[in-house]
């Protein structure tokens, strides 16, 4: 039994289904280091593949749980560069041919059901975590970068617009001249349930967005946006309270 690299919870070994690989569908169980050839249906004829979601597993002991029944609606590329990862994409998810995901070692990439990944551009650094809740949707190119062993967590029923960036790191160190100590450590990013993040908004390390909140277009968030609030500007500030939102126009 392996463990979640960010939260210390067990990673399941028995939920492994089918995933699209080149040249054939393969699923590897945690701790095995080998294709699950002994599982009934673990391999299928390449001629039977109709989905264009391609997963390139370059490591060992990776659990990849993607249901083959969704192959008609998933596309893009996932590169698993390292070992001991848990990767799940739930039922009913859709993705675009331009989706591009890179996963290093000891990571967790956990996507709920009925999620629209669109053309997501994702990099999950060693020991890092990305969770996306049920029915959340990306409307275009969204950049997600959980790195330095931190997590990006996005709740259920969220709407994430094109051009949004989320990152847990500054990607460079700011240090004191006296001691050389780093002043800008990585921090997780948390997005609650039913959150709307508008075009080109940026959520920097340490951002926390409450349930039913709205982040305006081009906003740059560096801290907390409380539930039922609208945040806008650079840096983002609260411009409206006691609101919610709905996807239809009334």
PDB file of C-alpha atoms in Angstrom:
ATOM      1  CA  UNK A   1       0.000   0.000   0.000  1.00  0.00           C
ATOM      2  CA  UNK A   2       1.395   3.375  -1.019  1.00  0.00           C
ATOM      3  CA  UNK A   3       0.413   6.717   0.546  1.00  0.00           C
ATOM      4  CA  UNK A   4      -0.855  10.059  -0.659  1.00  0.00           C
ATOM      5  CA  UNK A   5       2.310  12.226  -0.842  1.00  0.00           C
ATOM      6  CA  UNK A   6       0.572  15.340   0.515  1.00  0.00           C
ATOM      7  CA  UNK A   7      -1.930  14.024   3.048  1.00  0.00           C
ATOM      8  CA  UNK A   8      -0.557  10.654   4.141  1.00  0.00           C
ATOM      9  CA  UNK A   9      -3.730   8.742   3.217  1.00  0.00           C
ATOM     10  CA  UNK A  10      -3.574   5.318   1.561  1.00  0.00           C
ATOM     11  CA  UNK A  11      -3.625   5.121  -2.215  1.00  0.00           C
ATOM     12  CA  UNK A  12      -5.940   2.315  -3.390  1.00  0.00           C
ATOM     13  CA  UNK A  13      -4.422  -0.589  -5.267  1.00  0.00           C
ATOM     14  CA  UNK A  14      -7.527  -2.399  -6.430  1.00  0.00           C
ATOM     15  CA  UNK A  15      -9.432   0.298  -8.352  1.00  0.00           C
ATOM     16  CA  UNK A  16      -7.206   0.099 -11.398  1.00  0.00           C
ATOM     17  CA  UNK A  17      -9.273  -0.098 -14.581  1.00  0.00           C
ATOM     18  CA  UNK A  18      -8.043   0.682 -18.085  1.00  0.00           C
ATOM     19  CA  UNK A  19      -5.993   3.485 -19.559  1.00  0.00           C
ATOM     20  CA  UNK A  20      -4.951   4.338 -23.083  1.00  0.00           C
ATOM     21  CA  UNK A  21      -1.276   3.843 -23.754  1.00  0.00           C
ATOM     22  CA  UNK A  22       0.826   3.590 -26.839  1.00  0.00           C
ATOM     23  CA  UNK A  23       0.708   1.100 -28.382  1.00  0.00           C
ATOM     24  CA  UNK A  24      -1.912  -0.628 -26.229  1.00  0.00           C
ATOM     25  CA  UNK A  25      -4.033  -0.176 -23.107  1.00  0.00           C
ATOM     26  CA  UNK A  26      -2.167  -0.997 -19.934  1.00  0.00           C
ATOM     27  CA  UNK A  27      -2.740  -0.620 -16.234  1.00  0.00           C
ATOM     28  CA  UNK A  28      -0.004  -1.048 -13.625  1.00  0.00           C
ATOM     29  CA  UNK A  29      -0.756  -1.688  -9.946  1.00  0.00           C
ATOM     30  CA  UNK A  30       1.010   0.074  -7.106  1.00  0.00           C
ATOM     31  CA  UNK A  31       3.864  -2.049  -5.838  1.00  0.00           C
ATOM     32  CA  UNK A  32       3.935  -4.362  -8.824  1.00  0.00           C
ATOM     33  CA  UNK A  33       6.242  -2.535 -11.211  1.00  0.00           C
ATOM     34  CA  UNK A  34       4.809  -4.576 -14.060  1.00  0.00           C
ATOM     35  CA  UNK A  35       1.766  -4.361 -16.353  1.00  0.00           C
ATOM     36  CA  UNK A  36      -1.358  -5.885 -14.854  1.00  0.00           C
ATOM     37  CA  UNK A  37      -1.405  -8.608 -17.474  1.00  0.00           C
ATOM     38  CA  UNK A  38      -3.038 -11.064 -15.089  1.00  0.00           C
ATOM     39  CA  UNK A  39      -6.151  -8.906 -14.749  1.00  0.00           C
ATOM     40  CA  UNK A  40      -8.948  -9.925 -17.131  1.00  0.00           C
ATOM     41  CA  UNK A  41      -9.231  -7.308 -19.831  1.00  0.00           C
ATOM     42  CA  UNK A  42      -6.036  -5.559 -18.813  1.00  0.00           C
ATOM     43  CA  UNK A  43      -4.898  -5.503 -22.453  1.00  0.00           C
ATOM     44  CA  UNK A  44      -6.976  -4.763 -25.518  1.00  0.00           C
ATOM     45  CA  UNK A  45      -6.189  -4.869 -29.183  1.00  0.00           C
ATOM     46  CA  UNK A  46      -4.860  -1.476 -30.415  1.00  0.00           C
ATOM     47  CA  UNK A  47      -7.273  -1.693 -33.330  1.00  0.00           C
ATOM     48  CA  UNK A  48     -10.153  -1.485 -30.862  1.00  0.00           C
ATOM     49  CA  UNK A  49      -8.960   1.841 -29.441  1.00  0.00           C
ATOM     50  CA  UNK A  50     -11.009   4.786 -30.605  1.00  0.00           C
ATOM     51  CA  UNK A  51     -10.026   7.457 -28.086  1.00  0.00           C
ATOM     52  CA  UNK A  52      -7.105   9.753 -28.658  1.00  0.00           C
ATOM     53  CA  UNK A  53      -6.116  10.222 -25.001  1.00  0.00           C
ATOM     54  CA  UNK A  54      -2.541   8.967 -24.985  1.00  0.00           C
ATOM     55  CA  UNK A  55      -0.752   8.150 -21.720  1.00  0.00           C
ATOM     56  CA  UNK A  56       2.998   7.656 -21.808  1.00  0.00           C
ATOM     57  CA  UNK A  57       4.080   5.830 -18.640  1.00  0.00           C
ATOM     58  CA  UNK A  58       7.862   6.099 -18.309  1.00  0.00           C
ATOM     59  CA  UNK A  59       8.015   5.029 -14.660  1.00  0.00           C
ATOM     60  CA  UNK A  60       7.150   2.151 -12.342  1.00  0.00           C
ATOM     61  CA  UNK A  61       4.512   1.392  -9.708  1.00  0.00           C
ATOM     62  CA  UNK A  62       2.019   3.862 -11.166  1.00  0.00           C
ATOM     63  CA  UNK A  63      -1.716   3.344 -10.677  1.00  0.00           C
ATOM     64  CA  UNK A  64      -3.693   4.768 -13.605  1.00  0.00           C
ATOM     65  CA  UNK A  65      -7.468   4.581 -13.220  1.00  0.00           C
ATOM     66  CA  UNK A  66      -9.314   5.799 -16.335  1.00  0.00           C
ATOM     67  CA  UNK A  67     -12.448   4.023 -17.478  1.00  0.00           C
ATOM     68  CA  UNK A  68     -12.245   2.871 -21.082  1.00  0.00           C
ATOM     69  CA  UNK A  69     -15.980   3.513 -21.516  1.00  0.00           C
ATOM     70  CA  UNK A  70     -15.162   7.229 -21.730  1.00  0.00           C
ATOM     71  CA  UNK A  71     -12.697   6.806 -24.592  1.00  0.00           C
ATOM     72  CA  UNK A  72     -14.970   8.562 -27.087  1.00  0.00           C
ATOM     73  CA  UNK A  73     -14.817  11.858 -25.158  1.00  0.00           C
ATOM     74  CA  UNK A  74     -11.210  12.097 -23.980  1.00  0.00           C
ATOM     75  CA  UNK A  75      -8.175  13.330 -25.885  1.00  0.00           C
ATOM     76  CA  UNK A  76      -4.777  14.891 -25.292  1.00  0.00           C
ATOM     77  CA  UNK A  77      -1.558  13.604 -23.747  1.00  0.00           C
ATOM     78  CA  UNK A  78      -0.456  12.609 -20.244  1.00  0.00           C
ATOM     79  CA  UNK A  79       3.247  12.040 -19.621  1.00  0.00           C
ATOM     80  CA  UNK A  80       4.048  10.100 -16.447  1.00  0.00           C
ATOM     81  CA  UNK A  81       7.760  10.727 -16.039  1.00  0.00           C
ATOM     82  CA  UNK A  82       8.276   9.167 -12.617  1.00  0.00           C
ATOM     83  CA  UNK A  83       7.285   6.419 -10.203  1.00  0.00           C
ATOM     84  CA  UNK A  84       4.715   5.728  -7.465  1.00  0.00           C
ATOM     85  CA  UNK A  85       1.946   7.964  -8.805  1.00  0.00           C
ATOM     86  CA  UNK A  86      -1.816   7.664  -8.429  1.00  0.00           C
ATOM     87  CA  UNK A  87      -3.768   9.004 -11.411  1.00  0.00           C
ATOM     88  CA  UNK A  88      -7.557   8.905 -11.612  1.00  0.00           C
ATOM     89  CA  UNK A  89      -9.924  10.530 -14.088  1.00  0.00           C
ATOM     90  CA  UNK A  90     -13.546   9.830 -13.149  1.00  0.00           C
ATOM     91  CA  UNK A  91     -16.473   8.810 -15.298  1.00  0.00           C
ATOM     92  CA  UNK A  92     -17.989  11.284 -17.725  1.00  0.00           C
ATOM     93  CA  UNK A  93     -14.925  13.524 -18.041  1.00  0.00           C
ATOM     94  CA  UNK A  94     -14.047  15.197 -21.340  1.00  0.00           C
ATOM     95  CA  UNK A  95     -10.797  16.672 -22.618  1.00  0.00           C
ATOM     96  CA  UNK A  96      -9.490  18.350 -25.748  1.00  0.00           C
ATOM     97  CA  UNK A  97      -6.752  17.095 -28.060  1.00  0.00           C
ATOM     98  CA  UNK A  98      -4.572  19.980 -26.836  1.00  0.00           C
ATOM     99  CA  UNK A  99      -4.674  18.876 -23.194  1.00  0.00           C
ATOM    100  CA  UNK A 100      -1.087  18.424 -21.984  1.00  0.00           C
ATOM    101  CA  UNK A 101      -0.233  16.965 -18.569  1.00  0.00           C
ATOM    102  CA  UNK A 102       3.199  16.116 -17.122  1.00  0.00           C
ATOM    103  CA  UNK A 103       3.465  14.168 -13.858  1.00  0.00           C
ATOM    104  CA  UNK A 104       6.714  13.502 -11.988  1.00  0.00           C
ATOM    105  CA  UNK A 105       7.212  11.016  -9.086  1.00  0.00           C
ATOM    106  CA  UNK A 106       5.171  10.396  -5.909  1.00  0.00           C
ATOM    107  CA  UNK A 107       2.279  12.533  -7.144  1.00  0.00           C
ATOM    108  CA  UNK A 108      -1.484  12.325  -6.938  1.00  0.00           C
ATOM    109  CA  UNK A 109      -3.710  13.517  -9.802  1.00  0.00           C
ATOM    110  CA  UNK A 110      -7.319  12.922  -8.821  1.00  0.00           C
ATOM    111  CA  UNK A 111     -10.157  14.149 -11.054  1.00  0.00           C
ATOM    112  CA  UNK A 112     -13.792  13.600 -10.093  1.00  0.00           C
ATOM    113  CA  UNK A 113     -16.734  12.753 -12.331  1.00  0.00           C
ATOM    114  CA  UNK A 114     -18.180  14.842 -15.177  1.00  0.00           C
ATOM    115  CA  UNK A 115     -15.205  17.217 -15.224  1.00  0.00           C
ATOM    116  CA  UNK A 116     -14.440  19.232 -18.371  1.00  0.00           C
ATOM    117  CA  UNK A 117     -10.653  19.389 -18.578  1.00  0.00           C
ATOM    118  CA  UNK A 118     -10.744  21.089 -21.967  1.00  0.00           C
ATOM    119  CA  UNK A 119      -7.181  21.983 -23.095  1.00  0.00           C
ATOM    120  CA  UNK A 120      -5.671  22.061 -19.596  1.00  0.00           C
ATOM    121  CA  UNK A 121      -1.913  22.553 -19.336  1.00  0.00           C
ATOM    122  CA  UNK A 122      -0.789  20.875 -16.109  1.00  0.00           C
ATOM    123  CA  UNK A 123       2.575  20.215 -14.499  1.00  0.00           C
ATOM    124  CA  UNK A 124       2.639  18.236 -11.230  1.00  0.00           C
ATOM    125  CA  UNK A 125       6.061  18.395  -9.597  1.00  0.00           C
ATOM    126  CA  UNK A 126       7.579  15.640  -7.426  1.00  0.00           C
ATOM    127  CA  UNK A 127       5.505  14.841  -4.361  1.00  0.00           C
ATOM    128  CA  UNK A 128       2.720  17.246  -5.334  1.00  0.00           C
ATOM    129  CA  UNK A 129      -1.051  16.869  -5.570  1.00  0.00           C
ATOM    130  CA  UNK A 130      -3.819  18.087  -7.882  1.00  0.00           C
ATOM    131  CA  UNK A 131      -7.451  17.381  -7.003  1.00  0.00           C
ATOM    132  CA  UNK A 132     -10.439  18.519  -9.075  1.00  0.00           C
ATOM    133  CA  UNK A 133     -13.971  17.953  -7.808  1.00  0.00           C
ATOM    134  CA  UNK A 134     -17.035  16.636  -9.619  1.00  0.00           C
ATOM    135  CA  UNK A 135     -18.709  18.722 -12.340  1.00  0.00           C
ATOM    136  CA  UNK A 136     -16.011  21.381 -12.423  1.00  0.00           C
ATOM    137  CA  UNK A 137     -15.321  22.750 -15.901  1.00  0.00           C
ATOM    138  CA  UNK A 138     -12.501  24.559 -17.685  1.00  0.00           C
ATOM    139  CA  UNK A 139     -13.639  26.684 -20.617  1.00  0.00           C
ATOM    140  CA  UNK A 140     -10.277  26.862 -22.404  1.00  0.00           C
ATOM    141  CA  UNK A 141      -6.549  26.839 -21.743  1.00  0.00           C
ATOM    142  CA  UNK A 142      -6.031  26.659 -17.967  1.00  0.00           C
ATOM    143  CA  UNK A 143      -2.559  26.373 -16.376  1.00  0.00           C
ATOM    144  CA  UNK A 144      -2.192  24.433 -13.114  1.00  0.00           C
ATOM    145  CA  UNK A 145       1.223  24.035 -11.477  1.00  0.00           C
ATOM    146  CA  UNK A 146       1.287  22.234  -8.111  1.00  0.00           C
ATOM    147  CA  UNK A 147       4.998  21.901  -7.284  1.00  0.00           C
ATOM    148  CA  UNK A 148       7.416  21.728  -4.343  1.00  0.00           C
ATOM    149  CA  UNK A 149       5.360  19.016  -2.647  1.00  0.00           C
ATOM    150  CA  UNK A 150       2.239  21.195  -2.339  1.00  0.00           C
ATOM    151  CA  UNK A 151      -1.360  20.750  -3.456  1.00  0.00           C
ATOM    152  CA  UNK A 152      -3.833  22.564  -5.659  1.00  0.00           C
ATOM    153  CA  UNK A 153      -7.356  21.556  -4.692  1.00  0.00           C
ATOM    154  CA  UNK A 154     -10.396  22.674  -6.685  1.00  0.00           C
ATOM    155  CA  UNK A 155     -13.859  21.862  -5.359  1.00  0.00           C
ATOM    156  CA  UNK A 156     -17.069  20.728  -7.025  1.00  0.00           C
ATOM    157  CA  UNK A 157     -19.236  22.655  -9.498  1.00  0.00           C
ATOM    158  CA  UNK A 158     -16.585  25.284 -10.265  1.00  0.00           C
ATOM    159  CA  UNK A 159     -16.259  27.251 -13.496  1.00  0.00           C
ATOM    160  CA  UNK A 160     -12.671  28.069 -14.465  1.00  0.00           C
ATOM    161  CA  UNK A 161     -12.324  30.357 -17.488  1.00  0.00           C
ATOM    162  CA  UNK A 162      -9.678  30.410 -20.191  1.00  0.00           C
ATOM    163  CA  UNK A 163      -6.299  31.873 -19.313  1.00  0.00           C
ATOM    164  CA  UNK A 164      -6.497  31.159 -15.572  1.00  0.00           C
ATOM    165  CA  UNK A 165      -3.218  30.319 -13.810  1.00  0.00           C
ATOM    166  CA  UNK A 166      -2.789  28.581 -10.451  1.00  0.00           C
ATOM    167  CA  UNK A 167       0.597  27.870  -8.888  1.00  0.00           C
ATOM    168  CA  UNK A 168       1.972  26.849  -5.482  1.00  0.00           C
ATOM    169  CA  UNK A 169       5.423  28.373  -6.042  1.00  0.00           C
ATOM    170  CA  UNK A 170       7.223  31.498  -7.245  1.00  0.00           C
ATOM    171  CA  UNK A 171       9.627  29.170  -9.138  1.00  0.00           C
ATOM    172  CA  UNK A 172      12.600  31.209  -7.877  1.00  0.00           C
ATOM    173  CA  UNK A 173      13.973  31.730  -4.383  1.00  0.00           C
ATOM    174  CA  UNK A 174      14.036  35.114  -2.667  1.00  0.00           C
ATOM    175  CA  UNK A 175      16.747  34.965   0.006  1.00  0.00           C
ATOM    176  CA  UNK A 176      18.130  37.263   2.661  1.00  0.00           C
ATOM    177  CA  UNK A 177      21.596  38.650   2.029  1.00  0.00           C
ATOM    178  CA  UNK A 178      22.580  38.090   5.659  1.00  0.00           C
ATOM    179  CA  UNK A 179      21.807  34.386   6.095  1.00  0.00           C
ATOM    180  CA  UNK A 180      20.769  33.151   2.662  1.00  0.00           C
ATOM    181  CA  UNK A 181      17.461  31.919   4.126  1.00  0.00           C
ATOM    182  CA  UNK A 182      14.597  31.597   1.709  1.00  0.00           C
ATOM    183  CA  UNK A 183      11.784  34.086   2.228  1.00  0.00           C
ATOM    184  CA  UNK A 184       9.179  32.765  -0.226  1.00  0.00           C
ATOM    185  CA  UNK A 185       8.352  29.134   0.564  1.00  0.00           C
ATOM    186  CA  UNK A 186       5.782  27.268  -1.496  1.00  0.00           C
ATOM    187  CA  UNK A 187       2.183  27.190  -0.251  1.00  0.00           C
ATOM    188  CA  UNK A 188      -0.933  25.239  -1.310  1.00  0.00           C
ATOM    189  CA  UNK A 189      -3.821  26.698  -3.295  1.00  0.00           C
ATOM    190  CA  UNK A 190      -7.399  25.890  -2.276  1.00  0.00           C
ATOM    191  CA  UNK A 191     -10.560  26.627  -4.280  1.00  0.00           C
ATOM    192  CA  UNK A 192     -13.895  25.869  -2.634  1.00  0.00           C
ATOM    193  CA  UNK A 193     -17.132  24.574  -4.128  1.00  0.00           C
ATOM    194  CA  UNK A 194     -19.178  26.458  -6.726  1.00  0.00           C
ATOM    195  CA  UNK A 195     -16.477  29.043  -7.410  1.00  0.00           C
ATOM    196  CA  UNK A 196     -16.346  31.110 -10.603  1.00  0.00           C
ATOM    197  CA  UNK A 197     -12.886  32.236 -11.716  1.00  0.00           C
ATOM    198  CA  UNK A 198     -13.050  34.568 -14.719  1.00  0.00           C
ATOM    199  CA  UNK A 199     -10.726  34.990 -17.706  1.00  0.00           C
ATOM    200  CA  UNK A 200      -6.996  35.505 -17.162  1.00  0.00           C
ATOM    201  CA  UNK A 201      -7.204  35.474 -13.347  1.00  0.00           C
ATOM    202  CA  UNK A 202      -4.136  34.291 -11.408  1.00  0.00           C
ATOM    203  CA  UNK A 203      -4.127  32.421  -8.092  1.00  0.00           C
ATOM    204  CA  UNK A 204      -0.653  32.612  -6.582  1.00  0.00           C
ATOM    205  CA  UNK A 205       0.755  30.425  -3.799  1.00  0.00           C
ATOM    206  CA  UNK A 206      -1.273  30.579  -0.601  1.00  0.00           C
ATOM    207  CA  UNK A 207      -4.524  31.580  -2.302  1.00  0.00           C
ATOM    208  CA  UNK A 208      -7.704  30.310  -0.669  1.00  0.00           C
ATOM    209  CA  UNK A 209     -11.099  30.888  -2.312  1.00  0.00           C
ATOM    210  CA  UNK A 210     -14.261  30.276  -0.293  1.00  0.00           C
ATOM    211  CA  UNK A 211     -17.427  28.551  -1.482  1.00  0.00           C
ATOM    212  CA  UNK A 212     -19.637  30.433  -3.954  1.00  0.00           C
ATOM    213  CA  UNK A 213     -17.025  33.155  -4.430  1.00  0.00           C
ATOM    214  CA  UNK A 214     -16.224  34.957  -7.695  1.00  0.00           C
ATOM    215  CA  UNK A 215     -12.776  36.031  -8.887  1.00  0.00           C
ATOM    216  CA  UNK A 216     -12.925  38.729 -11.572  1.00  0.00           C
ATOM    217  CA  UNK A 217     -11.139  38.785 -14.911  1.00  0.00           C
ATOM    218  CA  UNK A 218      -7.373  39.525 -14.715  1.00  0.00           C
ATOM    219  CA  UNK A 219      -7.467  39.504 -10.907  1.00  0.00           C
ATOM    220  CA  UNK A 220      -4.301  38.444  -9.067  1.00  0.00           C
ATOM    221  CA  UNK A 221      -5.081  36.644  -5.815  1.00  0.00           C
ATOM    222  CA  UNK A 222      -2.398  36.255  -3.147  1.00  0.00           C
ATOM    223  CA  UNK A 223      -4.491  35.541  -0.057  1.00  0.00           C
ATOM    224  CA  UNK A 224      -8.015  34.654   1.036  1.00  0.00           C
ATOM    225  CA  UNK A 225     -11.275  35.416  -0.754  1.00  0.00           C
ATOM    226  CA  UNK A 226     -14.112  34.669   1.705  1.00  0.00           C
ATOM    227  CA  UNK A 227     -17.197  32.701   0.732  1.00  0.00           C
ATOM    228  CA  UNK A 228     -19.936  34.597  -1.141  1.00  0.00           C
ATOM    229  CA  UNK A 229     -17.595  37.457  -2.067  1.00  0.00           C
ATOM    230  CA  UNK A 230     -16.412  38.996  -5.338  1.00  0.00           C
ATOM    231  CA  UNK A 231     -12.687  39.760  -5.638  1.00  0.00           C
ATOM    232  CA  UNK A 232     -11.212  41.884  -8.427  1.00  0.00           C
ATOM    233  CA  UNK A 233      -8.076  43.826  -9.277  1.00  0.00           C
ATOM    234  CA  UNK A 234      -4.290  43.445  -8.942  1.00  0.00           C
ATOM    235  CA  UNK A 235      -3.767  42.720  -6.148  1.00  0.00           C
ATOM    236  CA  UNK A 236      -7.270  41.350  -5.735  1.00  0.00           C
ATOM    237  CA  UNK A 237      -9.522  42.969  -3.140  1.00  0.00           C
ATOM    238  CA  UNK A 238     -13.098  42.310  -2.078  1.00  0.00           C
ATOM    239  CA  UNK A 239     -15.501  44.485  -4.086  1.00  0.00           C
ATOM    240  CA  UNK A 240     -18.817  42.837  -3.169  1.00  0.00           C
ATOM    241  CA  UNK A 241     -20.107  40.617  -0.370  1.00  0.00           C
ATOM    242  CA  UNK A 242     -23.110  38.376   0.276  1.00  0.00           C
ATOM    243  CA  UNK A 243     -23.490  37.120  -3.313  1.00  0.00           C
ATOM    244  CA  UNK A 244     -23.618  33.853  -5.186  1.00  0.00           C
ATOM    245  CA  UNK A 245     -23.733  33.056  -8.900  1.00  0.00           C
ATOM    246  CA  UNK A 246     -25.456  30.825 -11.427  1.00  0.00           C
ATOM    247  CA  UNK A 247     -24.446  29.720 -14.888  1.00  0.00           C
ATOM    248  CA  UNK A 248     -27.617  30.808 -16.668  1.00  0.00           C
ATOM    249  CA  UNK A 249     -28.751  34.349 -17.445  1.00  0.00           C
ATOM    250  CA  UNK A 250     -31.961  35.366 -15.673  1.00  0.00           C
TER     251      UNK A 250
END
